């Protein structure tokens, strides 16, 4: 079982949720018996190292670091200008100066170095598979690796690359899609588990729409050795997102989430709002450039209490989330 490998009481991993996780939240998840995960997708090497050190101050339990496999975007000046123009009405409405320039920096090597130097036991990846050299470097330093897949073919590629385990991300999952092959597919988690069963030998971690005890039991019965949960933990006392965001999760209705690239340039599932609706059909810069173009919009929206321009990532079953309280109390209910 995966949780015996990780030396944690429960077969549950806290979803990394880049931009949402804080050292306090990751440590609290670890202390509650989960595998805590640092969502380091938006951090550079130095910031990743600092985040790891902050978590270590709060817990001695194992935790993972999740990294984005970064493709260098081809910067097309015309596309970038059109993407900026599409966002101009939002800058104007919020009283912001438009972002004049965006630069994509290579941060992956520095993040890998931070993981090795800080002796992190587990490293997971989204948006692809690291190079053979990076995987060897991690293995030589005793790091357990976890990939992300959204189809049978992606899961097989993760295994063939020599990665130790795979997160199977169902179409219901909140946040960014981990897809790395086209076309992107939104396969329901239980269908995906059944499709992958018997096709790979590495441990499977199920993710996507798991917010109830029954969801978790079903995933484990369908071949997963562990589950990864995110949306249900957003409303925990230790989660440091805004009250606006927490309230949005708790008051969300059925079929109120959607998949959009408008905020970051990569498809992600979140609560449908005015920004997403108005951006349909608009030019969007490639990831991570769109993320940089919209960062100020999201930050200012939060400060102004405007949920309509915020990226509020949550899974398809967010409407079932009702249990608030500490992480431990939420987990006790799920188990």
CSV table of C-alpha atoms in Angstrom, one decimal:
chain,number,residue,atom,x,y,z
A,1,UNK,CA,0.0,0.0,0.0
A,2,UNK,CA,1.2,3.5,-0.9
A,3,UNK,CA,0.7,4.9,2.6
A,4,UNK,CA,3.1,2.3,4.1
A,5,UNK,CA,5.8,3.5,1.5
A,6,UNK,CA,5.2,7.1,2.6
A,7,UNK,CA,5.0,6.1,6.3
A,8,UNK,CA,1.6,7.9,6.9
A,9,UNK,CA,-1.4,6.5,8.7
A,10,UNK,CA,-4.0,7.0,5.9
A,11,UNK,CA,-3.8,6.3,2.2
A,12,UNK,CA,-4.6,10.0,1.5
A,13,UNK,CA,-2.5,12.6,-0.2
A,14,UNK,CA,-3.3,16.3,0.0
A,15,UNK,CA,-3.5,17.8,-3.5
A,16,UNK,CA,-0.7,20.2,-4.1
A,17,UNK,CA,-2.8,23.1,-5.3
A,18,UNK,CA,-0.1,25.6,-6.4
A,19,UNK,CA,-0.9,29.1,-5.3
A,20,UNK,CA,-3.2,27.9,-2.5
A,21,UNK,CA,-1.0,25.7,-0.3
A,22,UNK,CA,1.0,27.5,2.5
A,23,UNK,CA,3.6,26.0,4.9
A,24,UNK,CA,1.0,26.0,7.7
A,25,UNK,CA,-1.6,24.1,5.6
A,26,UNK,CA,0.9,21.5,4.3
A,27,UNK,CA,2.3,20.9,7.8
A,28,UNK,CA,-1.3,20.6,9.2
A,29,UNK,CA,-2.2,18.0,6.6
A,30,UNK,CA,1.0,16.0,7.5
A,31,UNK,CA,0.2,16.2,11.2
A,32,UNK,CA,-3.4,15.0,10.5
A,33,UNK,CA,-2.0,11.8,8.9
A,34,UNK,CA,-2.1,12.7,5.2
A,35,UNK,CA,0.8,13.1,2.9
A,36,UNK,CA,1.1,16.9,2.8
A,37,UNK,CA,2.1,18.4,-0.6
A,38,UNK,CA,3.8,21.7,-1.5
A,39,UNK,CA,2.4,23.1,-4.7
A,40,UNK,CA,5.6,24.7,-6.0
A,41,UNK,CA,4.4,25.3,-9.5
A,42,UNK,CA,4.6,29.1,-9.3
A,43,UNK,CA,7.8,29.2,-7.2
A,44,UNK,CA,11.5,29.5,-8.3
A,45,UNK,CA,14.3,27.4,-6.9
A,46,UNK,CA,15.0,29.8,-3.9
A,47,UNK,CA,11.3,30.2,-3.1
A,48,UNK,CA,10.9,26.4,-3.2
A,49,UNK,CA,13.8,25.9,-0.8
A,50,UNK,CA,12.4,28.5,1.6
A,51,UNK,CA,8.9,26.9,1.5
A,52,UNK,CA,10.4,23.5,2.3
A,53,UNK,CA,12.3,24.9,5.2
A,54,UNK,CA,9.2,26.6,6.6
A,55,UNK,CA,7.2,23.3,6.5
A,56,UNK,CA,10.1,21.5,8.2
A,57,UNK,CA,9.9,24.0,11.1
A,58,UNK,CA,6.2,22.9,11.6
A,59,UNK,CA,6.4,19.1,11.2
A,60,UNK,CA,8.8,16.2,11.1
A,61,UNK,CA,6.3,14.1,9.1
A,62,UNK,CA,7.0,13.3,5.4
A,63,UNK,CA,5.7,15.6,2.7
A,64,UNK,CA,5.9,15.9,-1.1
A,65,UNK,CA,6.8,18.7,-3.4
A,66,UNK,CA,4.9,19.1,-6.7
A,67,UNK,CA,6.5,20.7,-9.7
A,68,UNK,CA,5.2,21.8,-13.1
A,69,UNK,CA,7.0,20.4,-16.1
A,70,UNK,CA,7.7,23.7,-17.8
A,71,UNK,CA,7.7,24.1,-21.6
A,72,UNK,CA,9.3,27.2,-22.8
A,73,UNK,CA,6.5,29.1,-24.5
A,74,UNK,CA,7.1,30.5,-28.0
A,75,UNK,CA,6.5,34.2,-27.5
A,76,UNK,CA,4.5,35.5,-30.4
A,77,UNK,CA,4.4,39.3,-29.9
A,78,UNK,CA,1.1,39.6,-31.8
A,79,UNK,CA,-0.6,36.9,-29.8
A,80,UNK,CA,0.7,38.4,-26.6
A,81,UNK,CA,-0.6,41.9,-27.6
A,82,UNK,CA,-4.0,40.4,-28.5
A,83,UNK,CA,-4.1,38.6,-25.1
A,84,UNK,CA,-3.3,41.9,-23.3
A,85,UNK,CA,-6.0,43.7,-25.2
A,86,UNK,CA,-8.6,41.1,-24.2
A,87,UNK,CA,-7.7,41.8,-20.6
A,88,UNK,CA,-7.7,45.6,-20.9
A,89,UNK,CA,-11.4,46.0,-19.8
A,90,UNK,CA,-10.6,44.1,-16.6
A,91,UNK,CA,-7.6,46.3,-15.9
A,92,UNK,CA,-9.7,49.3,-16.5
A,93,UNK,CA,-12.6,48.2,-14.3
A,94,UNK,CA,-10.2,47.3,-11.4
A,95,UNK,CA,-8.2,50.5,-11.8
A,96,UNK,CA,-5.0,48.7,-12.7
A,97,UNK,CA,-2.2,49.6,-15.0
A,98,UNK,CA,-1.9,46.9,-17.7
A,99,UNK,CA,1.0,44.5,-17.5
A,100,UNK,CA,3.6,45.8,-20.0
A,101,UNK,CA,5.9,42.9,-20.3
A,102,UNK,CA,6.0,39.2,-19.2
A,103,UNK,CA,9.1,37.0,-19.1
A,104,UNK,CA,9.0,33.2,-18.6
A,105,UNK,CA,12.0,32.2,-16.5
A,106,UNK,CA,13.4,28.7,-16.4
A,107,UNK,CA,13.0,27.6,-12.7
A,108,UNK,CA,12.9,23.8,-12.9
A,109,UNK,CA,16.6,23.0,-12.4
A,110,UNK,CA,16.6,25.2,-9.3
A,111,UNK,CA,13.6,23.5,-7.9
A,112,UNK,CA,15.1,20.0,-8.4
A,113,UNK,CA,18.3,21.3,-6.6
A,114,UNK,CA,16.2,22.6,-3.7
A,115,UNK,CA,14.4,19.2,-3.3
A,116,UNK,CA,17.7,17.3,-3.3
A,117,UNK,CA,19.5,19.7,-0.9
A,118,UNK,CA,16.6,19.7,1.5
A,119,UNK,CA,16.3,15.9,1.3
A,120,UNK,CA,12.7,15.9,0.4
A,121,UNK,CA,11.5,12.3,0.3
A,122,UNK,CA,8.8,12.6,-2.4
A,123,UNK,CA,8.5,14.6,-5.6
A,124,UNK,CA,5.5,14.7,-7.9
A,125,UNK,CA,5.0,16.2,-11.4
A,126,UNK,CA,2.2,17.8,-13.4
A,127,UNK,CA,2.0,18.6,-17.1
A,128,UNK,CA,4.4,15.9,-18.2
A,129,UNK,CA,7.3,13.7,-17.4
A,130,UNK,CA,10.8,14.9,-16.4
A,131,UNK,CA,13.8,13.9,-18.5
A,132,UNK,CA,15.7,10.7,-17.9
A,133,UNK,CA,18.5,12.7,-16.4
A,134,UNK,CA,16.3,14.5,-13.9
A,135,UNK,CA,14.6,11.2,-12.9
A,136,UNK,CA,18.0,9.5,-12.4
A,137,UNK,CA,19.2,12.5,-10.3
A,138,UNK,CA,16.2,12.2,-8.1
A,139,UNK,CA,16.5,8.4,-7.8
A,140,UNK,CA,20.2,8.6,-7.0
A,141,UNK,CA,19.2,10.8,-4.1
A,142,UNK,CA,16.5,8.5,-2.8
A,143,UNK,CA,13.5,10.6,-3.9
A,144,UNK,CA,10.3,8.7,-4.6
A,145,UNK,CA,8.6,10.1,-7.8
A,146,UNK,CA,5.0,10.4,-8.7
A,147,UNK,CA,3.6,11.4,-12.1
A,148,UNK,CA,0.2,12.6,-13.2
A,149,UNK,CA,-1.9,11.1,-16.0
A,150,UNK,CA,-5.4,11.8,-17.4
A,151,UNK,CA,-5.6,8.8,-19.9
A,152,UNK,CA,-4.4,5.2,-20.1
A,153,UNK,CA,-1.7,6.2,-22.6
A,154,UNK,CA,-0.3,8.9,-20.3
A,155,UNK,CA,-0.3,6.5,-17.4
A,156,UNK,CA,1.6,3.9,-19.5
A,157,UNK,CA,4.1,6.6,-20.5
A,158,UNK,CA,4.6,7.6,-16.9
A,159,UNK,CA,5.3,4.0,-16.0
A,160,UNK,CA,7.7,3.4,-19.0
A,161,UNK,CA,9.7,6.5,-17.9
A,162,UNK,CA,10.5,4.8,-14.6
A,163,UNK,CA,8.4,7.0,-12.4
A,164,UNK,CA,7.4,5.2,-9.1
A,165,UNK,CA,3.7,5.9,-8.9
A,166,UNK,CA,1.0,7.8,-10.9
A,167,UNK,CA,-1.9,10.1,-9.9
A,168,UNK,CA,-4.8,9.3,-12.2
A,169,UNK,CA,-6.7,12.6,-12.5
A,170,UNK,CA,-10.4,12.2,-13.4
A,171,UNK,CA,-12.3,14.8,-15.4
A,172,UNK,CA,-14.0,16.0,-12.2
A,173,UNK,CA,-10.8,17.3,-10.6
A,174,UNK,CA,-10.5,20.9,-9.7
A,175,UNK,CA,-7.5,23.0,-10.7
A,176,UNK,CA,-5.2,22.4,-13.6
A,177,UNK,CA,-5.5,19.4,-15.9
A,178,UNK,CA,-2.4,17.3,-15.7
A,179,UNK,CA,-2.7,16.3,-19.4
A,180,UNK,CA,0.4,16.3,-21.5
A,181,UNK,CA,-0.9,14.7,-24.7
A,182,UNK,CA,-3.5,16.0,-27.2
A,183,UNK,CA,-6.4,16.1,-27.4
A,184,UNK,CA,-7.2,16.8,-23.7
A,185,UNK,CA,-9.8,14.4,-22.4
A,186,UNK,CA,-12.1,14.6,-19.4
A,187,UNK,CA,-12.6,11.0,-18.5
A,188,UNK,CA,-14.6,10.5,-15.2
A,189,UNK,CA,-12.4,9.1,-12.5
A,190,UNK,CA,-14.1,5.7,-12.0
A,191,UNK,CA,-14.1,5.1,-15.8
A,192,UNK,CA,-10.4,6.0,-15.9
A,193,UNK,CA,-9.6,3.7,-13.0
A,194,UNK,CA,-11.3,0.8,-14.8
A,195,UNK,CA,-9.5,1.6,-18.1
A,196,UNK,CA,-6.1,1.6,-16.4
A,197,UNK,CA,-6.7,-1.4,-14.2
A,198,UNK,CA,-4.3,-4.2,-15.4
A,199,UNK,CA,-2.5,-1.9,-17.9
A,200,UNK,CA,0.2,-0.7,-15.5
A,201,UNK,CA,2.0,-2.2,-12.5
A,202,UNK,CA,3.0,0.9,-10.6
A,203,UNK,CA,0.8,2.1,-7.7
A,204,UNK,CA,-2.2,4.2,-8.7
A,205,UNK,CA,-3.4,7.3,-6.7
A,206,UNK,CA,-6.9,8.4,-7.6
A,207,UNK,CA,-7.8,12.1,-7.9
A,208,UNK,CA,-10.8,14.1,-9.0
A,209,UNK,CA,-14.2,14.7,-7.3
A,210,UNK,CA,-13.4,12.8,-4.1
A,211,UNK,CA,-15.3,14.7,-1.4
A,212,UNK,CA,-17.2,12.1,0.5
A,213,UNK,CA,-16.4,8.9,2.4
A,214,UNK,CA,-18.2,6.9,-0.3
A,215,UNK,CA,-16.1,8.5,-3.1
A,216,UNK,CA,-12.9,7.5,-1.4
A,217,UNK,CA,-14.1,3.9,-0.6
A,218,UNK,CA,-15.2,3.5,-4.3
A,219,UNK,CA,-11.8,4.7,-5.6
A,220,UNK,CA,-9.9,2.3,-3.4
A,221,UNK,CA,-12.2,-0.5,-4.3
A,222,UNK,CA,-11.7,0.2,-8.0
A,223,UNK,CA,-7.9,-0.3,-7.9
A,224,UNK,CA,-6.4,2.8,-6.4
A,225,UNK,CA,-3.8,2.3,-3.6
A,226,UNK,CA,-4.4,5.8,-2.4
A,227,UNK,CA,-6.5,8.9,-3.1
A,228,UNK,CA,-5.6,12.6,-3.5
A,229,UNK,CA,-8.1,15.2,-2.2
A,230,UNK,CA,-8.1,18.9,-2.6
A,231,UNK,CA,-11.5,20.7,-2.8
A,232,UNK,CA,-12.8,19.2,0.5
A,233,UNK,CA,-9.7,20.7,2.3
A,234,UNK,CA,-10.2,24.2,0.9
A,235,UNK,CA,-12.7,25.0,3.6
A,236,UNK,CA,-10.5,23.7,6.5
A,237,UNK,CA,-9.5,26.2,9.2
A,238,UNK,CA,-5.8,25.8,8.4
A,239,UNK,CA,-6.3,26.6,4.7
A,240,UNK,CA,-5.3,30.2,4.2
A,241,UNK,CA,-7.4,31.1,1.1
A,242,UNK,CA,-9.7,34.1,1.3
A,243,UNK,CA,-13.1,33.9,3.1
A,244,UNK,CA,-14.5,34.8,-0.3
A,245,UNK,CA,-13.1,31.7,-1.9
A,246,UNK,CA,-14.1,29.4,1.0
A,247,UNK,CA,-17.7,30.8,0.9
A,248,UNK,CA,-17.7,30.1,-2.9
A,249,UNK,CA,-16.9,26.5,-2.3
A,250,UNK,CA,-19.6,26.1,0.4
A,251,UNK,CA,-22.3,27.8,-1.6
A,252,UNK,CA,-21.4,26.3,-5.0
A,253,UNK,CA,-24.2,24.5,-6.9
A,254,UNK,CA,-24.2,21.4,-9.0
A,255,UNK,CA,-22.7,21.9,-12.5
A,256,UNK,CA,-21.4,25.3,-11.6
A,257,UNK,CA,-17.7,24.5,-12.4
A,258,UNK,CA,-16.1,24.7,-15.8
A,259,UNK,CA,-12.7,24.1,-17.5
A,260,UNK,CA,-11.0,27.3,-18.7
A,261,UNK,CA,-7.6,28.4,-20.0
A,262,UNK,CA,-8.5,32.1,-19.5
A,263,UNK,CA,-6.6,32.6,-16.2
A,264,UNK,CA,-3.3,30.8,-16.8
A,265,UNK,CA,-3.1,29.6,-20.4
A,266,UNK,CA,-3.6,26.0,-19.3
A,267,UNK,CA,-6.9,24.3,-18.9
A,268,UNK,CA,-8.1,24.3,-15.3
A,269,UNK,CA,-11.4,23.6,-13.5
A,270,UNK,CA,-12.9,26.2,-11.3
A,271,UNK,CA,-16.1,28.0,-10.4
A,272,UNK,CA,-17.7,29.6,-13.5
A,273,UNK,CA,-17.8,33.4,-13.2
A,274,UNK,CA,-18.0,36.6,-15.2
A,275,UNK,CA,-14.3,36.7,-16.1
A,276,UNK,CA,-14.5,33.2,-17.7
A,277,UNK,CA,-17.7,33.9,-19.6
A,278,UNK,CA,-16.4,37.2,-21.0
A,279,UNK,CA,-13.1,35.6,-22.0
A,280,UNK,CA,-14.7,32.9,-24.1
A,281,UNK,CA,-13.4,33.1,-27.6
A,282,UNK,CA,-10.7,35.7,-26.6
A,283,UNK,CA,-7.0,35.3,-27.4
A,284,UNK,CA,-5.2,33.7,-24.5
A,285,UNK,CA,-1.4,33.8,-24.2
A,286,UNK,CA,0.4,30.4,-23.7
A,287,UNK,CA,1.1,29.3,-20.1
A,288,UNK,CA,2.7,30.7,-18.0
A,289,UNK,CA,2.5,34.1,-19.8
A,290,UNK,CA,-1.3,34.3,-19.4
A,291,UNK,CA,-0.8,33.6,-15.7
A,292,UNK,CA,1.5,36.6,-15.4
A,293,UNK,CA,-0.9,38.8,-17.4
A,294,UNK,CA,-3.8,38.0,-15.0
A,295,UNK,CA,-2.0,37.9,-11.7
A,296,UNK,CA,-2.7,41.5,-10.9
A,297,UNK,CA,-6.4,41.1,-11.9
A,298,UNK,CA,-6.9,38.2,-9.5
A,299,UNK,CA,-5.0,39.9,-6.7
A,300,UNK,CA,-6.9,43.1,-6.9
A,301,UNK,CA,-10.2,41.3,-7.3
A,302,UNK,CA,-9.6,39.5,-4.0
A,303,UNK,CA,-8.7,42.8,-2.3
A,304,UNK,CA,-11.9,44.4,-3.6
A,305,UNK,CA,-14.0,41.4,-2.6
A,306,UNK,CA,-15.0,40.7,-6.2
A,307,UNK,CA,-15.5,37.0,-6.8
A,308,UNK,CA,-16.3,37.5,-10.5
A,309,UNK,CA,-12.7,38.0,-11.6
A,310,UNK,CA,-11.1,35.5,-9.3
A,311,UNK,CA,-9.8,32.0,-10.3
A,312,UNK,CA,-11.5,29.8,-7.7
A,313,UNK,CA,-10.3,26.3,-8.6
A,314,UNK,CA,-12.5,23.5,-7.3
A,315,UNK,CA,-13.7,20.1,-8.3
A,316,UNK,CA,-16.9,19.2,-10.1
A,317,UNK,CA,-18.4,17.9,-6.8
A,318,UNK,CA,-17.7,21.1,-4.8
A,319,UNK,CA,-21.4,21.4,-4.1
A,320,UNK,CA,-21.2,18.3,-1.9
A,321,UNK,CA,-18.6,20.0,0.4
A,322,UNK,CA,-20.3,20.9,3.7
A,323,UNK,CA,-17.9,19.8,6.4
A,324,UNK,CA,-15.9,22.7,7.8
A,325,UNK,CA,-13.5,22.7,10.8
A,326,UNK,CA,-9.9,21.5,11.2
A,327,UNK,CA,-8.2,19.2,8.7
A,328,UNK,CA,-8.3,16.5,11.3
A,329,UNK,CA,-12.1,16.8,11.8
A,330,UNK,CA,-12.7,16.7,8.0
A,331,UNK,CA,-10.5,13.6,7.6
A,332,UNK,CA,-12.2,11.9,10.5
A,333,UNK,CA,-15.5,12.4,8.8
A,334,UNK,CA,-14.1,11.0,5.5
A,335,UNK,CA,-12.8,7.9,7.2
